C-alpha angles and dihedrals in degrees: 000000000000116000137136142194132239118210121189126192119198117195130174130161148097137270121228119198122184109266093002138099123266115262120208127208139172133192135183110166127149121210130200124222115216114249095245094048120107109265096211117124115261117252093242144347122230133208108198127194138190134199101265143115099233122060136189120178119209139158121233106244096199130072121237090250087065098042106032090239123135132200109284095219104044100016092218117070118083103220140141115260135209105220137185108217125214115219126180103142095258136065129017120294096220091059091061101052109128109167147012145189124219126215123181108223092230088060090048092053099041103034112009111215117249118170146048118325128189114241114241117220128241115225110298092359093103091057091053092049096045092249095294116098097163130231136287126219109209142171109194130178127181119199124188124192136176119228111206127207115286097255092067092060098048096092091052092045089051091052091050091051091049090051093067094040098042134093119292089236090068095052096100093058098040122111090246091055090053090049090053090056096047105033095100116149094356094060095118095049090046092049091052092051093047094048091050092047093052092041089058090052094047091244103106091116096054090043093055091043090053092053092042092052092053094044094050093045094058096043116099101170113057090204090068097046111135091346094118126074093254124154089258093054094045093046093053090046093051091044091057091051093048097046105022105045096102088049091051091051092050092051103040109022098082094055094040090053090051091054091051095045100043096043093198119181111242128171135153100170109094090207091061101039118123105206090190088074092060090090089063089054101042136355093201123100131348117317109261141159089251092059092050093045095051094046092046092049091054092049094047094050088045089061098035093053095062090041093055091042091052093048099047090044095051101081093112093047096051110104112259091232091058093047091050092049090052090048091056090044092054092049092053092048094048090051092051098043108029095151119118093236088061096052093122096051091085089058096042092052091059098036090049089065100033100043106020098039102028119022099032096048090047091054092046096049109018094173093062088058095043092249090124134019095224137037117259124261117248095267095048090043090057091050090051090049091055091048092048091051090052093049089048091053090051089050089053088055090238094292094136099039112133092016131104129021100309099082089141087078088071095103088065095050097091091055092045093050091050090054096052096076090049090051092051091052089048092053091048091054092042094063093042093100131128126226137066104220129049123222112260144117133134093294096055117128111262093202123042108243098228102035122094102233098180137012139165147107119307134169109245135198129171123216109257121182094214096045126103088216096232120179090250091067090079114099128195113247136165113239133202124192125194132159089270109033144030104207136174140183138172092265139359090258095051113113095200109083134174114218139192121193112244088226088069093062114110101169141005113195143157120256124224114254090233092062094075100001086248131115129228097028123152133180130223113203114200133180121213128212090272091058095250118142120226127188125208120190118212127188121205129203096243143352094268091057090045092055092046093052091045090051094047095046094046093049092048092051096040095108093050116118126222096037115181114256093206142011141173116272088200136057132257104251133153091010095303143071113265092217105050100009092233113156096210112091091203094051117134114268117269096213130055119246126240130220103198144032121216111216097166094240143083093292096064115118121249114276108174095183096052091043093051091046091058090048089051092052091050092049090055089065090060098039096099092046091050091049093050094045099052116009097042090044086057092062090046092056091068094050123098089251090058091048090052092054097256097114128135124295090249093068097037112117095358124121118243094242093055091047091050091053091048092051092047091051091047091050091051092050093049090049092052091049090050091053091051090048090055093047092052091047093051092049090051091050090051091054091050091048095241096124135028115264095252121157112275122228114251 
């Protein structure tokens, strides 16, 4: 019986070094255990740190048996680790690790750590640090979940689909209504899972319309519409990231790249002006705030002009699914607020998502939206902040101009006011789209065929039978990946490119560090028309880039037939494989292949079973409330108090037919949850050896 577990480690905290500033870090990354891997808990979980200024936390998603790595502290146990990676552009991160903290998983599950922990030294690290490595303040939580075979989730998936297609009278007892009540702190993760689940079923539009209808119905003040972090707001936000990210790159990337490359000094706030930089702007006259303000205003409008032009001219490039979602959103808002004094609400509802939650955040933090590989330096970051504030003001249709504490933005107001009419025309054309259903379904293409989804420099090496596979065989090449081709050349400007059709890809896997004595290496196995397999090894700069390329390549090649079931995570050197020591080059692979990479963000592939499992766990939190609200109210209706009109607030003012439908829907949902409870319990008993491994009933 195929099943697997998903373990998620959440870590947030700060690092305090003697005589140094406090560094903050956060991590929320799920990892997937392969089905054939032992499901026993690891003996301990590590958080490792190096002496560096830049930090990125990440969990290793592969067990040591698949990577050849051993626990850094004891050298024996094969466990997943939670690392902190050092990145400075040079050197290897693993050579700079200086300290670590150990957490037994039982402690993480029973009593999650929350406090200051002394950093333990690696060998010889304590001597370098003078014996004082500082302390780490952490809050860590480890969550483990079982994902059952798909057939066990079909009744729940069917109920979720019926929720968005059912009658409005049944909304209060639908699974989605229960999720709205219990989502709490995990609202963003839940929204991502739900959007992916409905995208896979081709029902993302009706799902968003369902949430929009409920959100608009309970909103009395149009100024607060979609301004909270409700499930409807988060779902629309995640939907735009999942579907509209190529569109965002096409619109914003040229201008964002200009800001990074030109590194112009821009500042309008007198409290933050550095008059010493005036000489870089102008050599004429005495340095003054007025000189800086005028030069900064010219630079800002020079960037904002192309941004606004790119946005208002992008109607045809916006994905049809996004345009259709905005069309439904506008219709719901117009029905709820038809008054003349609320004529701008239909624009604000759309611009609030498109400008305030999509364009402006992408300008402010380009790395989080894959517009740049690295975060901006302080000067560039300030320039991006000013641009993001301006775009946000345009998205608000100028309603808050001249108000608040940022009166120093006044020099930009004329430009912003001129852009508002153009933005309204853009929004009118954006929702002028025909059609009622978006293309979707489980077989939809995960990567657009003509769009470049990833590009950048990689170190490349082809498999050569006569080669000794030394580390010097890797050559630097610039790669492009689209839904059709994987291409590379010596430089981005080079016109001569070598290409491999994505349809030829049969496997994309990591390579053990011991194979070439190099970290962050992956292999792309292709099969030509003659049926011959070829392997290309690619080295990335860091583990984040490695995971991003793995994810992109696996998603692009997801529809390919005849995928390899196994491959070698090592290399064939000295007449044998470095991973399994077999002497036959054509020997069957010793490690299973994988078809997805979980990054914990919008770019993750669709996984209906894992997504439904999270929905099921969240529904359990609202099960008692659902039972009390509907089923127990049913027994109260037959009591004398109910007959005398003193029933519960749930039944007050509702017609009997609507109440009967709500109770029937609630009973179906509770029955589905009970069946899943039983399936999980039987699987757990099988693992503990208490029952025979007989097939379970779906």
